[in-house]
PDB file of C-alpha atoms in Angstrom:
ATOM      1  CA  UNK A   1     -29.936 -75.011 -15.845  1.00  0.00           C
ATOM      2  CA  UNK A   2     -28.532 -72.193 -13.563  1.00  0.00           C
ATOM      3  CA  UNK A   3     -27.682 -69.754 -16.668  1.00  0.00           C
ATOM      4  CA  UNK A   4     -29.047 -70.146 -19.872  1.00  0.00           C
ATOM      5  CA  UNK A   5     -28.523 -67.227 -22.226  1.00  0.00           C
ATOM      6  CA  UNK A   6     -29.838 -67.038 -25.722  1.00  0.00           C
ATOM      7  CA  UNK A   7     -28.947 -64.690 -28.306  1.00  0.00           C
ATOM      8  CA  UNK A   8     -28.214 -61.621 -26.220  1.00  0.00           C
ATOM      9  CA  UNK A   9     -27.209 -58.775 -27.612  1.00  0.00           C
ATOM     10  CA  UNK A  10     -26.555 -55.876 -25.492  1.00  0.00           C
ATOM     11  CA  UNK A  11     -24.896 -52.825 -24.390  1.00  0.00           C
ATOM     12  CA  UNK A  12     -24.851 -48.939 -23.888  1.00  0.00           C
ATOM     13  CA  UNK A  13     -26.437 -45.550 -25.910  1.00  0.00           C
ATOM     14  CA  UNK A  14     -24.046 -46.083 -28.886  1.00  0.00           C
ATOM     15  CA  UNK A  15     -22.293 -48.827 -28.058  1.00  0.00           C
ATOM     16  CA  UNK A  16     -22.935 -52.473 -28.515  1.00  0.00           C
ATOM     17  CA  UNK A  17     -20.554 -54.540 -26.131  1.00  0.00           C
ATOM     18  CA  UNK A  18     -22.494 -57.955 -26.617  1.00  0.00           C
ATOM     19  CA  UNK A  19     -23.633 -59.482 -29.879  1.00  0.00           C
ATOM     20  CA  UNK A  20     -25.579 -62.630 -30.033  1.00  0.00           C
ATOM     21  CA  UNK A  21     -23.909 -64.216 -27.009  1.00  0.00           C
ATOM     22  CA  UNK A  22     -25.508 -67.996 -26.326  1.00  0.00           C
ATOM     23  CA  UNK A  23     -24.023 -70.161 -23.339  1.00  0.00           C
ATOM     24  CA  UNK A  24     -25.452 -71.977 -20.492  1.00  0.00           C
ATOM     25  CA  UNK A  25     -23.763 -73.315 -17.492  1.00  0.00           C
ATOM     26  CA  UNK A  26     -24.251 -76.848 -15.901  1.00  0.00           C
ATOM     27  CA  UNK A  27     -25.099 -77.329 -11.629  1.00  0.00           C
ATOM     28  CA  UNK A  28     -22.346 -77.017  -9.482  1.00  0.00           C
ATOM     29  CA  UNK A  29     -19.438 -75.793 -11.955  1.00  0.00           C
ATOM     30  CA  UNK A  30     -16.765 -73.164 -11.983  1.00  0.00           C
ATOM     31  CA  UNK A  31     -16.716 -71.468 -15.284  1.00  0.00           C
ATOM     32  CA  UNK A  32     -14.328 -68.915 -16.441  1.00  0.00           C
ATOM     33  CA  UNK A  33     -15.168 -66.104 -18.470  1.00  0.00           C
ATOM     34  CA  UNK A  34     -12.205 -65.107 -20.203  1.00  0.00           C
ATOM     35  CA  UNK A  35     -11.710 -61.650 -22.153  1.00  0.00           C
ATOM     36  CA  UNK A  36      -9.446 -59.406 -23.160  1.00  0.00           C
ATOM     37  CA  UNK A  37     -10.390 -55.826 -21.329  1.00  0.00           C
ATOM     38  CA  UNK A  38     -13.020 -54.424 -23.004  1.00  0.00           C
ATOM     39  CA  UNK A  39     -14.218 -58.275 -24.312  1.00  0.00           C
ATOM     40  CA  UNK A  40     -17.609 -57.685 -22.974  1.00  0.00           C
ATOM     41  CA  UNK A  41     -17.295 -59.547 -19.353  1.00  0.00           C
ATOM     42  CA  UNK A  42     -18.653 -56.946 -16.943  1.00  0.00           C
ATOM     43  CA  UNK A  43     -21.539 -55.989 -19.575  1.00  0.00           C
ATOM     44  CA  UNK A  44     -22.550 -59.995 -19.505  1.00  0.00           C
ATOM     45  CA  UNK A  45     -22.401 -59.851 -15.123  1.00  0.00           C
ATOM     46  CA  UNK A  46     -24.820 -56.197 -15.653  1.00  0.00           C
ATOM     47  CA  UNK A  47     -26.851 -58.279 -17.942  1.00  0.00           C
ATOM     48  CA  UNK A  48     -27.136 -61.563 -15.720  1.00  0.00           C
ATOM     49  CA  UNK A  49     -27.980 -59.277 -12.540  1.00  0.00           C
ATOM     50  CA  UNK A  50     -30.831 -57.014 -14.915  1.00  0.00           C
ATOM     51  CA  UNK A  51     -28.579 -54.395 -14.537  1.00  0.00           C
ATOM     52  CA  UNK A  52     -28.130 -53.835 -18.369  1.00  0.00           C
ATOM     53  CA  UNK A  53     -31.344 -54.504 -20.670  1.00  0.00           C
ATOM     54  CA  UNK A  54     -30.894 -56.897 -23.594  1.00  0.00           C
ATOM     55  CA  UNK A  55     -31.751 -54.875 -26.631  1.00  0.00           C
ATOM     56  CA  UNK A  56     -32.377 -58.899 -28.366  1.00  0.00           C
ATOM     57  CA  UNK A  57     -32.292 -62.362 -26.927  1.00  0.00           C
ATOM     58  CA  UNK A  58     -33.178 -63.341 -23.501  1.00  0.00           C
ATOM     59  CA  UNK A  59     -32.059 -64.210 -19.682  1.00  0.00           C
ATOM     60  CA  UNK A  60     -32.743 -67.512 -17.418  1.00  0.00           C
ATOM     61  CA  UNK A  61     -31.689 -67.815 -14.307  1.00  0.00           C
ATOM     62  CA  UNK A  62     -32.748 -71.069 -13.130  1.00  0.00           C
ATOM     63  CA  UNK A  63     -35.751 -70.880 -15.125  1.00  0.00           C
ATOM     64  CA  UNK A  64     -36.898 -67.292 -14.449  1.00  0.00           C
ATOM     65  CA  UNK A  65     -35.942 -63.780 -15.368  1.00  0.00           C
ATOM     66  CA  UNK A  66     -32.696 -61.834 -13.892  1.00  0.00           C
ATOM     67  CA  UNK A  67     -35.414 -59.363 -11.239  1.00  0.00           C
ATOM     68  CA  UNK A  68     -37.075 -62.706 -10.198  1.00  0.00           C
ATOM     69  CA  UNK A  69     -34.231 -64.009  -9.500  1.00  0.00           C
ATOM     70  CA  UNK A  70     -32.489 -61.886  -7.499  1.00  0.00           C
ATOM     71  CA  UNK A  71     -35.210 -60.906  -5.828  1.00  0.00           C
ATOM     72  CA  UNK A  72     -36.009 -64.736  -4.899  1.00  0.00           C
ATOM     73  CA  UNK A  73     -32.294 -64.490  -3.741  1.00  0.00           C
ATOM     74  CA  UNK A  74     -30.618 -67.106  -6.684  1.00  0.00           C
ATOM     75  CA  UNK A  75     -27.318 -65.147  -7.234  1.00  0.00           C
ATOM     76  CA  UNK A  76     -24.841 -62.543  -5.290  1.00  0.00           C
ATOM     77  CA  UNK A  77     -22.385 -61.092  -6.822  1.00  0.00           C
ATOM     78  CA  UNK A  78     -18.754 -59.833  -5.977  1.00  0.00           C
ATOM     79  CA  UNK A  79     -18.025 -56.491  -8.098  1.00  0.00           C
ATOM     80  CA  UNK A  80     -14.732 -55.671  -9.567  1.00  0.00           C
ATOM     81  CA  UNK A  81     -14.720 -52.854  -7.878  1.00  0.00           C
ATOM     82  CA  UNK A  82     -16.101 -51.458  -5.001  1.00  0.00           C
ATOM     83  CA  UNK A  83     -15.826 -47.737  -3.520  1.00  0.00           C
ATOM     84  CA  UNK A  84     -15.269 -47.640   0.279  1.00  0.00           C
ATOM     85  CA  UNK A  85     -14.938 -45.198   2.277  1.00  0.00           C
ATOM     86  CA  UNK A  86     -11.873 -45.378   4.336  1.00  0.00           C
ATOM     87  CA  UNK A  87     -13.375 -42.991   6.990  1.00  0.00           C
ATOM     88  CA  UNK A  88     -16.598 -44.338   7.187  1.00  0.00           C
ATOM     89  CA  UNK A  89     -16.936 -47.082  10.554  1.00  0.00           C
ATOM     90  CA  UNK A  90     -17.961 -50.165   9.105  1.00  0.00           C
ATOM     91  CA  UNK A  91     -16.593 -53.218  10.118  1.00  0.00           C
ATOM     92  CA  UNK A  92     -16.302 -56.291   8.348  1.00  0.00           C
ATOM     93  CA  UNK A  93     -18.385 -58.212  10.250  1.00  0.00           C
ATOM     94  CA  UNK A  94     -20.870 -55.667   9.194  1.00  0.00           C
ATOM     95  CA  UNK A  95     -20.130 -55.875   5.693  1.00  0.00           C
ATOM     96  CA  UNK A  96     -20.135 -59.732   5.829  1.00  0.00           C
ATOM     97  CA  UNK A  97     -23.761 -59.382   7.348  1.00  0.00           C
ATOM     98  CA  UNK A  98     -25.164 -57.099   4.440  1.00  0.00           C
ATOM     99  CA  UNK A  99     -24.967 -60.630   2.699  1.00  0.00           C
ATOM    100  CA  UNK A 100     -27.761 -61.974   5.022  1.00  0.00           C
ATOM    101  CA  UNK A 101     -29.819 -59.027   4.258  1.00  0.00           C
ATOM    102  CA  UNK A 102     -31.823 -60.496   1.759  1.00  0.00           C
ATOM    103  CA  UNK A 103     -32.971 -63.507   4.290  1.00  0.00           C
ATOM    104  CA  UNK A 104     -33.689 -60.051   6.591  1.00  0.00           C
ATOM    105  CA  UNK A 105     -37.175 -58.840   7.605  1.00  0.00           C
ATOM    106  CA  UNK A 106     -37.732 -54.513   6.958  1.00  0.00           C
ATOM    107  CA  UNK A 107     -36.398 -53.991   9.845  1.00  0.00           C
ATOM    108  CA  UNK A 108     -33.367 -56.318   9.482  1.00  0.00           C
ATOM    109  CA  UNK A 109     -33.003 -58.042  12.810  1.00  0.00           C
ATOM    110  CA  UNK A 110     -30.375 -60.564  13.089  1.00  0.00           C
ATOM    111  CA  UNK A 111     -31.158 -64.537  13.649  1.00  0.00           C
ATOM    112  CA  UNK A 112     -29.361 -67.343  14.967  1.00  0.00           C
ATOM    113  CA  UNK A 113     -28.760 -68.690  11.514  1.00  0.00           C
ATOM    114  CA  UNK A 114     -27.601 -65.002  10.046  1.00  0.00           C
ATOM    115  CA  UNK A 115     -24.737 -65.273  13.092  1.00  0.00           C
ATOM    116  CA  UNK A 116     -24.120 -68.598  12.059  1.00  0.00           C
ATOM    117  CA  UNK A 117     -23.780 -67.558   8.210  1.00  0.00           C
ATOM    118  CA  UNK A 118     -21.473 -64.403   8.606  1.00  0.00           C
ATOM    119  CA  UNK A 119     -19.481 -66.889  11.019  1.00  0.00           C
ATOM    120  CA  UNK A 120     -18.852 -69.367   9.080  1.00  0.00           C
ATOM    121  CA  UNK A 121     -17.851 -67.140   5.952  1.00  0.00           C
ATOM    122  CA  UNK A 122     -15.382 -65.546   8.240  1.00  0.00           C
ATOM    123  CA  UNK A 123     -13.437 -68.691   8.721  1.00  0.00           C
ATOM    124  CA  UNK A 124     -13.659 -69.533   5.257  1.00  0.00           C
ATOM    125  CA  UNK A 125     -12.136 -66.303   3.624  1.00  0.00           C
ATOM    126  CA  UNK A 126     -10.018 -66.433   7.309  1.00  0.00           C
ATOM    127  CA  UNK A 127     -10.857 -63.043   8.492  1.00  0.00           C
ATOM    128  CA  UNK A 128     -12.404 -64.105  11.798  1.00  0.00           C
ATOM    129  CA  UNK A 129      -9.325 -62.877  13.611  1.00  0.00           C
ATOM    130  CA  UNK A 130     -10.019 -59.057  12.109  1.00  0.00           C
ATOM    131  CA  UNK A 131     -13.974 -59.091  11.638  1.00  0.00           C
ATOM    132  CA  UNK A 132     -13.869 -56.277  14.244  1.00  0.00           C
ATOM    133  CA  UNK A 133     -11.599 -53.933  12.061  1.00  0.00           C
ATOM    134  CA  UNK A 134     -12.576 -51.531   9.794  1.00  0.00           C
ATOM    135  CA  UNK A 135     -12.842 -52.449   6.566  1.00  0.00           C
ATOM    136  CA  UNK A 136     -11.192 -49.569   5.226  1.00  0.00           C
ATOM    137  CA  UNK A 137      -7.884 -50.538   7.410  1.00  0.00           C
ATOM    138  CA  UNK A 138      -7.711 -53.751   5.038  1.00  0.00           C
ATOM    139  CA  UNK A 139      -5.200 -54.548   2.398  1.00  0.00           C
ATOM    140  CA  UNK A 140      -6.552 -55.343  -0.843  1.00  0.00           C
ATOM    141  CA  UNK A 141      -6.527 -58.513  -0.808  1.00  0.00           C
ATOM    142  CA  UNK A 142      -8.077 -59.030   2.761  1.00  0.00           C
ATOM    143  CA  UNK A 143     -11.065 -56.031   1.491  1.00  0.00           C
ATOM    144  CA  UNK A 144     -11.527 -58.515  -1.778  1.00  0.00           C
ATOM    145  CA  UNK A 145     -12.062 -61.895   0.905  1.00  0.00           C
ATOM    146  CA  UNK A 146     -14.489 -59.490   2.662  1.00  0.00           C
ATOM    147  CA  UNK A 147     -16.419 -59.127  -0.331  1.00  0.00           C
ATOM    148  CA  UNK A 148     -16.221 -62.818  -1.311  1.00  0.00           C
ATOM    149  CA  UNK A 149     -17.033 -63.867   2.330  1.00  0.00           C
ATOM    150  CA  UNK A 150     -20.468 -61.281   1.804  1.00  0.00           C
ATOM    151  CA  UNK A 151     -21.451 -63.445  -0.963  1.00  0.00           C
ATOM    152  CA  UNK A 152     -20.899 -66.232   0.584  1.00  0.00           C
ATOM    153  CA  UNK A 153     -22.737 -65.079   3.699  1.00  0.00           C
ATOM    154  CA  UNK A 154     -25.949 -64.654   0.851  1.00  0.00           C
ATOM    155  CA  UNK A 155     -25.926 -68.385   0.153  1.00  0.00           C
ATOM    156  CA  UNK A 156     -27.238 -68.009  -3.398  1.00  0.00           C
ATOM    157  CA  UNK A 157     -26.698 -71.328  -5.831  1.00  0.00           C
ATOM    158  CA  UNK A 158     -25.417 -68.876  -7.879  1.00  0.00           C
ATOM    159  CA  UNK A 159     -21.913 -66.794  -7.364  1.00  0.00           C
ATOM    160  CA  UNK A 160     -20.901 -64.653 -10.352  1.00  0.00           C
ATOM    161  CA  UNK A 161     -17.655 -62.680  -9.211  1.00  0.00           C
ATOM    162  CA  UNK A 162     -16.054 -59.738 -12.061  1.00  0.00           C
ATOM    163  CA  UNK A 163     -12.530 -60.071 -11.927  1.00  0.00           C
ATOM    164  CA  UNK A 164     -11.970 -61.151  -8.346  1.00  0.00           C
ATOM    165  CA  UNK A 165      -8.314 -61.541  -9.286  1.00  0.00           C
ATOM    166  CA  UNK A 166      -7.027 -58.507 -10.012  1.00  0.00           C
ATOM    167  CA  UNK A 167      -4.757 -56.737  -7.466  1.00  0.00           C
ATOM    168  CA  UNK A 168      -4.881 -59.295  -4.942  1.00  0.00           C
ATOM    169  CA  UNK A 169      -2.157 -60.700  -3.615  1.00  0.00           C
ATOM    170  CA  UNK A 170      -0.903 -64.157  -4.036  1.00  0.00           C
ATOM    171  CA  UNK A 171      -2.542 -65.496  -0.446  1.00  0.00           C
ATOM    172  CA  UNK A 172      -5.712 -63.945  -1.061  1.00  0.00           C
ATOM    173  CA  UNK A 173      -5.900 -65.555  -4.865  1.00  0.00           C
ATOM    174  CA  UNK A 174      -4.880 -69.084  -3.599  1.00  0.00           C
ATOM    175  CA  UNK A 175      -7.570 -69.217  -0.685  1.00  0.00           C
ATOM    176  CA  UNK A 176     -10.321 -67.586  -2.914  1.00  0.00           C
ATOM    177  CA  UNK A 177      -9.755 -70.108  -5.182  1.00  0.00           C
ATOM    178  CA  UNK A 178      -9.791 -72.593  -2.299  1.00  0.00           C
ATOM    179  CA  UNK A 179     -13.275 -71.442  -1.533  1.00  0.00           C
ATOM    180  CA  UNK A 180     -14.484 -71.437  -5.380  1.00  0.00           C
ATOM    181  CA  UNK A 181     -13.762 -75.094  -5.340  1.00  0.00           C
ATOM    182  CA  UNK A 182     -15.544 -75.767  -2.235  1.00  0.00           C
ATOM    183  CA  UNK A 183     -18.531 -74.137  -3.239  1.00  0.00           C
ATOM    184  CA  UNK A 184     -18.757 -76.285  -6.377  1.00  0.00           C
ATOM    185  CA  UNK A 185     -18.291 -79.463  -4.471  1.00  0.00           C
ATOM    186  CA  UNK A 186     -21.274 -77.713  -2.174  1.00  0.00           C
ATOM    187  CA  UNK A 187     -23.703 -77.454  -5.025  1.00  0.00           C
ATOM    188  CA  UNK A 188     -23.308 -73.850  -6.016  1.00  0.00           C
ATOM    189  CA  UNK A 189     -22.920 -72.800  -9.636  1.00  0.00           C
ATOM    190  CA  UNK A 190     -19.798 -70.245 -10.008  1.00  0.00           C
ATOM    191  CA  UNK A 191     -19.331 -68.101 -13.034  1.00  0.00           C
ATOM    192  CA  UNK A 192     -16.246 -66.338 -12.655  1.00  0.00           C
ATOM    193  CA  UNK A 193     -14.657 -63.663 -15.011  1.00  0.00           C
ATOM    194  CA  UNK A 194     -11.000 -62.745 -15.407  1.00  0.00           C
ATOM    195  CA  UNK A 195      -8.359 -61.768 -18.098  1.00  0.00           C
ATOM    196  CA  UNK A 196      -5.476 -63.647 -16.000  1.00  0.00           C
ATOM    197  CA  UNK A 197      -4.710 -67.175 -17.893  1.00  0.00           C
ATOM    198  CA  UNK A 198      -2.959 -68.727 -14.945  1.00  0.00           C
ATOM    199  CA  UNK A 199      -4.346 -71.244 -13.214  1.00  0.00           C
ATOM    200  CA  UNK A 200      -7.175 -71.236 -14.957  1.00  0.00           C
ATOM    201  CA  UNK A 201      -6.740 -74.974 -15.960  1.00  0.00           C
ATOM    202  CA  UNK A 202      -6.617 -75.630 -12.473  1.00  0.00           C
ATOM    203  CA  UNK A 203      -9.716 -73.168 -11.585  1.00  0.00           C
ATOM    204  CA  UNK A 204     -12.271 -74.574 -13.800  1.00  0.00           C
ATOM    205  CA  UNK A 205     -14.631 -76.539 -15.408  1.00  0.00           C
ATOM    206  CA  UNK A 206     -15.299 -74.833 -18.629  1.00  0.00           C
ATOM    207  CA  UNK A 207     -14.208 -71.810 -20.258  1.00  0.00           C
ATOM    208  CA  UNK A 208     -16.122 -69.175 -21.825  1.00  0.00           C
ATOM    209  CA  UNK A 209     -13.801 -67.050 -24.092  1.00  0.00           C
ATOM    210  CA  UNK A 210     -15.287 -63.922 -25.148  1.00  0.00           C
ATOM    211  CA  UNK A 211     -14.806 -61.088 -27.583  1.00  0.00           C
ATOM    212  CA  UNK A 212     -18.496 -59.483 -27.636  1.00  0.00           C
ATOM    213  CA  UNK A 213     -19.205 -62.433 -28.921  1.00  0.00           C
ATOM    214  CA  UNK A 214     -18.691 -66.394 -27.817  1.00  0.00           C
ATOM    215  CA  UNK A 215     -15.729 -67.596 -29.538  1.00  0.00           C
ATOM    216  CA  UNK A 216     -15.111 -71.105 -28.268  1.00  0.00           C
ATOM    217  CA  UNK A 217     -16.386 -72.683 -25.016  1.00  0.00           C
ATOM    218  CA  UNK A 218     -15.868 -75.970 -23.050  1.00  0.00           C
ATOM    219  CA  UNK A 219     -13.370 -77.877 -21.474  1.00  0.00           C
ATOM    220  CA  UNK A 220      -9.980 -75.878 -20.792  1.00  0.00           C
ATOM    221  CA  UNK A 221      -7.961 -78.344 -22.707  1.00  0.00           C
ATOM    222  CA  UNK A 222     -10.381 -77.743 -25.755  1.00  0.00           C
ATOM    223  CA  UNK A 223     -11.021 -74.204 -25.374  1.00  0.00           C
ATOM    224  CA  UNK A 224      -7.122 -72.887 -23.787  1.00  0.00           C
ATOM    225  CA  UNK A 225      -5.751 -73.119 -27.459  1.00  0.00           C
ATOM    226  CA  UNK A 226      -3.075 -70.757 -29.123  1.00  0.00           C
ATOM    227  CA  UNK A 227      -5.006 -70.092 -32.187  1.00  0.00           C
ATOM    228  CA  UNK A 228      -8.436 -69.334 -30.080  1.00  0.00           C
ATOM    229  CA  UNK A 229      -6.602 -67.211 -27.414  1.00  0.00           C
ATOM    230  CA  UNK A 230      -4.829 -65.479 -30.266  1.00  0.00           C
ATOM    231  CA  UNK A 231      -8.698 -64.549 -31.177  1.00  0.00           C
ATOM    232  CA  UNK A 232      -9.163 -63.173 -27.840  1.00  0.00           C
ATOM    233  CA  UNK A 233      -6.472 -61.920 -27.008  1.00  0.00           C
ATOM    234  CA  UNK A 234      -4.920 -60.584 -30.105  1.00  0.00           C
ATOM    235  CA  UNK A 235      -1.612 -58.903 -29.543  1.00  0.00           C
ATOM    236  CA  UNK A 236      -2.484 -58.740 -25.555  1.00  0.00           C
ATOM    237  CA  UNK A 237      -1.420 -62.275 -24.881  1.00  0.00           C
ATOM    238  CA  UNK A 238       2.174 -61.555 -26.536  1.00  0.00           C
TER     239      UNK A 238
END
């Protein structure tokens, strides 16, 4: 099983965000994490990556712990957020490549097949016609592809991406959800979190809905209900 999570509870001095959170997600699946803000989401993504200790319970990530696994290069990750630099001269290419890193010797000499990586996750996101501009220069929408097309460039068989939604416009949301799909049908395992509702039916698999704890989870016919996203959501989804 890519994920398997068992009891976890977990959080921050003082606060507990997660409490006694179980799921697991099945090869090759999109799953959507769904929250109200403040549900818990980007606390579960810290704990996957061993970012945030778990306090009780445990961590599997295809069989091993969340250090072993990143360090055996089993999951990348696109952040919610990331803080650029607008002055600094990176490129996207360049930021695309810092996905290949991992596959890198110390001193982080390029191959054939890191070209061909980087490449190819340029034409999916469809930046190859600006991978020579700056990265700050990019809307927000094209600097979220980037991002997405540096995961991509990791090839990990597992993708967890916070929020990827949020402030993007509609182009960028449609073709990132173009390339979700395809990595499914690829093999990769996708755990995606977001507060948006639409198009999740169409987006995935299963549906985790969370509220520092697991409230329902499954198919989004089963899971998308008024009663449980009332639970979730409370007075947000009015």
């Amino acid at each position: 099983m890519p994920v398997l999570v068992e009891s976890l509870t977990a959080g921050y001095p003082g606060v507990t965000a997660l409490e006694d959170v179980s799921l697991g997600l099945a090869p090759a699946t999109v799953t959507a994490l769904l929250g109200a803000n403040g549900s818990g989401k980007s606390t579960l993504f810290s704990a996957l990556l061993g970012m945030v200790p778990a306090s009780k319970g445990r961590i599997r990530i295809f069989g091993t712990d969340s250090a072993r696994a990143r360090r055996r290069n089993l999951v990348s990750y696109v952040p919610q957020h990331e803080v650029i630099d607008p002055t600094f001269p990176v490129t996207v290419e360049q930021v695309v490549m810092m996905g290949r890193y991992p596959h890198m010797g110390f001193l982080r000499l390029t191959r054939p097949a890191d070209r061909d990586a980087v490449d190819h996750s340029l034409e999916q996101t469809r930046l190859s016609d600006i991978r020579r501009r700056s990265i700050g220069e990019l809307s927000g929408g094209q600097r979220k592809r980037a991002f997405v097309a540096r995961a991509l460039a990791q090839r990990a068989p597992l993708m967890l991406l916070d929020e990827p939604f949020a402030g993007v416009d509609r182009t960028s949301e449609q073709l990132i959800t173009q390339v979700l799909h395809d990595l499914k049908s690829s093999g990769t395992t996708v755990l995606i979190s977001t507060h948006h509702l639409e198009g999740v039916h169409s987006l995935a698999d299963e549906v985790i809905l969370l509220h520092r704890k697991v409230l329902a989870a499954g198919p989004p016919k089963v899971v998308l209900t008024d009663e449980k996203l009332a639970q979730a959501f409370g007075e947000a989804l009015s």
